[in-house]
PDB file of C-alpha atoms in Angstrom:
ATOM      1  CA  MET A  31       0.052   0.035   0.054  1.00 60.00           C
ATOM      2  CA  SER A  32       1.491   3.461  -1.093  1.00 78.00           C
ATOM      3  CA  ILE A  33       0.162   6.574   0.956  1.00 87.00           C
ATOM      4  CA  GLN A  34      -0.206   9.677  -1.577  1.00 88.00           C
ATOM      5  CA  ILE A  35      -0.429  13.328  -0.407  1.00 93.00           C
ATOM      6  CA  ARG A  36      -2.569  15.696  -1.825  1.00 91.00           C
ATOM      7  CA  LYS A  37      -0.353  19.046  -1.102  1.00 94.00           C
ATOM      8  CA  ASP A  38      -3.680  21.372  -2.404  1.00 95.00           C
ATOM      9  CA  LEU A  39      -5.572  19.964   0.713  1.00 93.00           C
ATOM     10  CA  CYS A  40      -2.975  19.571   3.282  1.00 95.00           C
ATOM     11  CA  THR A  41      -3.519  22.233   5.718  1.00 95.00           C
ATOM     12  CA  GLY A  42      -0.259  21.404   8.099  1.00 95.00           C
ATOM     13  CA  CYS A  43      -2.430  20.491  10.753  1.00 94.00           C
ATOM     14  CA  GLY A  44      -0.205  17.732  11.809  1.00 94.00           C
ATOM     15  CA  ALA A  45      -3.009  15.068  12.539  1.00 93.00           C
ATOM     16  CA  CYS A  46      -1.211  12.534  10.472  1.00 93.00           C
ATOM     17  CA  VAL A  47       2.202  13.081  12.069  1.00 94.00           C
ATOM     18  CA  SER A  48       0.880  12.053  15.317  1.00 93.00           C
ATOM     19  CA  ALA A  49      -1.303   9.225  14.252  1.00 90.00           C
ATOM     20  CA  CYS A  50       1.225   7.209  12.246  1.00 90.00           C
ATOM     21  CA  PRO A  51       2.819   4.663  14.363  1.00 87.00           C
ATOM     22  CA  GLY A  52       5.546   4.482  12.430  1.00 87.00           C
ATOM     23  CA  SER A  53       7.080   8.138  12.691  1.00 89.00           C
ATOM     24  CA  LEU A  54       6.746   8.280   8.855  1.00 90.00           C
ATOM     25  CA  PHE A  55       5.519  12.320   8.680  1.00 93.00           C
ATOM     26  CA  ASN A  56       7.099  15.452   9.134  1.00 92.00           C
ATOM     27  CA  LEU A  57       6.160  19.137   8.641  1.00 94.00           C
ATOM     28  CA  LYS A  58       7.670  21.246   6.134  1.00 93.00           C
ATOM     29  CA  ASP A  59       6.850  24.375   4.819  1.00 93.00           C
ATOM     30  CA  ASN A  60       3.506  23.908   6.469  1.00 93.00           C
ATOM     31  CA  LYS A  61       2.884  20.825   4.736  1.00 95.00           C
ATOM     32  CA  VAL A  62       3.435  17.079   5.455  1.00 94.00           C
ATOM     33  CA  VAL A  63       5.862  15.102   3.976  1.00 92.00           C
ATOM     34  CA  LEU A  64       6.152  11.277   3.867  1.00 88.00           C
ATOM     35  CA  ARG A  65       9.910  10.388   4.979  1.00 87.00           C
ATOM     36  CA  HIS A  66      10.978   6.569   3.815  1.00 83.00           C
ATOM     37  CA  PRO A  67       7.417   5.790   2.250  1.00 83.00           C
ATOM     38  CA  GLU A  68       8.910   2.227   1.840  1.00 84.00           C
ATOM     39  CA  ASP A  69       8.507   1.778   5.711  1.00 85.00           C
ATOM     40  CA  CYS A  70       4.811   2.273   5.394  1.00 85.00           C
ATOM     41  CA  TRP A  71       2.927  -0.806   6.516  1.00 79.00           C
ATOM     42  CA  GLY A  72      -0.388   0.074   5.378  1.00 79.00           C
ATOM     43  CA  CYS A  73      -2.212   0.710   8.543  1.00 82.00           C
ATOM     44  CA  THR A  74      -4.120   3.653   7.333  1.00 85.00           C
ATOM     45  CA  ALA A  75      -4.144   5.447  10.728  1.00 87.00           C
ATOM     46  CA  CYS A  76      -2.908   8.546   8.749  1.00 91.00           C
ATOM     47  CA  LEU A  77      -5.774   8.391   6.313  1.00 86.00           C
ATOM     48  CA  LYS A  78      -8.292   8.272   9.253  1.00 84.00           C
ATOM     49  CA  ALA A  79      -6.625  11.118  11.263  1.00 88.00           C
ATOM     50  CA  CYS A  80      -6.840  13.635   8.066  1.00 89.00           C
ATOM     51  CA  ALA A  81     -10.016  15.555   8.387  1.00 85.00           C
ATOM     52  CA  PHE A  82      -9.184  16.977   4.933  1.00 89.00           C
ATOM     53  CA  GLY A  83      -8.911  13.978   2.723  1.00 87.00           C
ATOM     54  CA  ALA A  84      -5.535  15.174   1.693  1.00 92.00           C
ATOM     55  CA  ILE A  85      -4.112  11.684   2.382  1.00 90.00           C
ATOM     56  CA  TYR A  86      -4.785   8.730   0.117  1.00 86.00           C
ATOM     57  CA  THR A  87      -3.733   5.094  -0.985  1.00 82.00           C
ATOM     58  CA  PHE A  88      -4.428   2.981  -3.902  1.00 73.00           C
ATOM     59  CA  LEU A  89      -5.484  -0.563  -2.973  1.00 68.00           C
ATOM     60  CA  GLY A  90      -4.294  -3.772  -3.920  1.00 61.00           C
ATOM     61  CA  ALA A  91      -6.185  -5.781  -6.716  1.00 57.00           C
ATOM     62  CA  ASP A  92      -7.240  -8.365  -4.066  1.00 54.00           C
ATOM     63  CA  ILE A  93      -9.066  -5.921  -2.060  1.00 58.00           C
ATOM     64  CA  GLY A  94     -10.723  -3.099  -4.321  1.00 61.00           C
ATOM     65  CA  GLY A  95      -9.223  -4.270  -7.598  1.00 66.00           C
ATOM     66  CA  LYS A  96      -6.060  -3.052  -9.545  1.00 72.00           C
ATOM     67  CA  GLY A  97      -5.829   0.436  -9.177  1.00 77.00           C
ATOM     68  CA  THR A  98      -8.634   1.517  -6.652  1.00 82.00           C
ATOM     69  CA  GLU A  99      -7.955   4.796  -5.049  1.00 82.00           C
ATOM     70  CA  LEU A 100      -8.821   5.172  -1.368  1.00 80.00           C
ATOM     71  CA  SER A 101      -9.431   8.057   0.566  1.00 81.00           C
ATOM     72  CA  ILE A 102     -10.796   8.606   4.252  1.00 79.00           C
ATOM     73  CA  SER A 103     -12.041  11.996   5.512  1.00 79.00           C
ATOM     74  CA  ARG A 104     -13.699  12.645   8.818  1.00 77.00           C
ATOM     75  CA  GLU A 105     -16.555  14.627   9.819  1.00 79.00           C
ATOM     76  CA  GLY A 106     -17.078  14.509  13.819  1.00 78.00           C
ATOM     77  CA  THR A 107     -17.185  11.063  14.692  1.00 78.00           C
ATOM     78  CA  LYS A 108     -18.281   9.845  11.306  1.00 81.00           C
ATOM     79  CA  LEU A 109     -15.287   8.532   8.533  1.00 79.00           C
ATOM     80  CA  HIS A 110     -16.346   8.540   5.197  1.00 82.00           C
ATOM     81  CA  TRP A 111     -14.368   6.185   3.110  1.00 81.00           C
ATOM     82  CA  THR A 112     -14.357   6.631  -0.378  1.00 85.00           C
ATOM     83  CA  PHE A 113     -13.331   4.271  -3.227  1.00 84.00           C
ATOM     84  CA  VAL A 114     -12.720   5.280  -6.712  1.00 85.00           C
ATOM     85  CA  LYS A 115     -12.206   2.982  -9.444  1.00 85.00           C
ATOM     86  CA  PRO A 116      -9.712   3.315 -12.443  1.00 84.00           C
ATOM     87  CA  ASN A 117     -12.758   3.772 -14.788  1.00 86.00           C
ATOM     88  CA  GLY A 118     -14.293   6.601 -12.710  1.00 86.00           C
ATOM     89  CA  GLY A 119     -16.791   4.556 -10.695  1.00 86.00           C
ATOM     90  CA  LYS A 120     -17.286   5.765  -7.193  1.00 87.00           C
ATOM     91  CA  HIS A 121     -18.421   4.183  -3.826  1.00 84.00           C
ATOM     92  CA  SER A 122     -18.381   5.769  -0.485  1.00 85.00           C
ATOM     93  CA  ILE A 123     -19.528   4.306   2.775  1.00 81.00           C
ATOM     94  CA  THR A 124     -19.772   5.815   6.239  1.00 84.00           C
ATOM     95  CA  VAL A 125     -18.881   4.986   9.611  1.00 76.00           C
ATOM     96  CA  ASP A 126     -18.943   5.639  12.907  1.00 76.00           C
ATOM     97  CA  ALA A 127     -15.372   6.296  14.311  1.00 66.00           C
ATOM     98  CA  ARG A 128     -15.184   5.783  18.145  1.00 63.00           C
ATOM     99  CA  ASN A 129     -11.916   7.022  18.187  1.00 53.00           C
ATOM    100  CA  ALA A 130     -12.039   9.703  15.803  1.00 48.00           C
ATOM    101  CA  ASN A 131     -11.537  12.720  18.297  1.00 49.00           C
ATOM    102  CA  ARG A 132      -8.574  10.832  19.652  1.00 49.00           C
ATOM    103  CA  TYR A 133      -6.372  12.492  16.769  1.00 44.00           C
TER     104      TYR A 133
END
């Protein structure tokens, strides 16, 4: 799983920096930077922590189909998971996030 950052959506709040158990994020010029992306084990804590949808990843073929993009945004205690297929098809689900305010 490869974590990607949308710099235009990043506010530099640092929530992903705090959430990452591998300490893989830094802030530089008020934007998040992923240090050592090869060390990411795909826990998605950073995706769940980002309230702005600035972090996303591509899912493996066995999960969402090859090239499917996953982004997660947070609104209060709800997590919105959005899957975008390479053909443009989109599917979203919303789940309660008991730990959403932890980040």
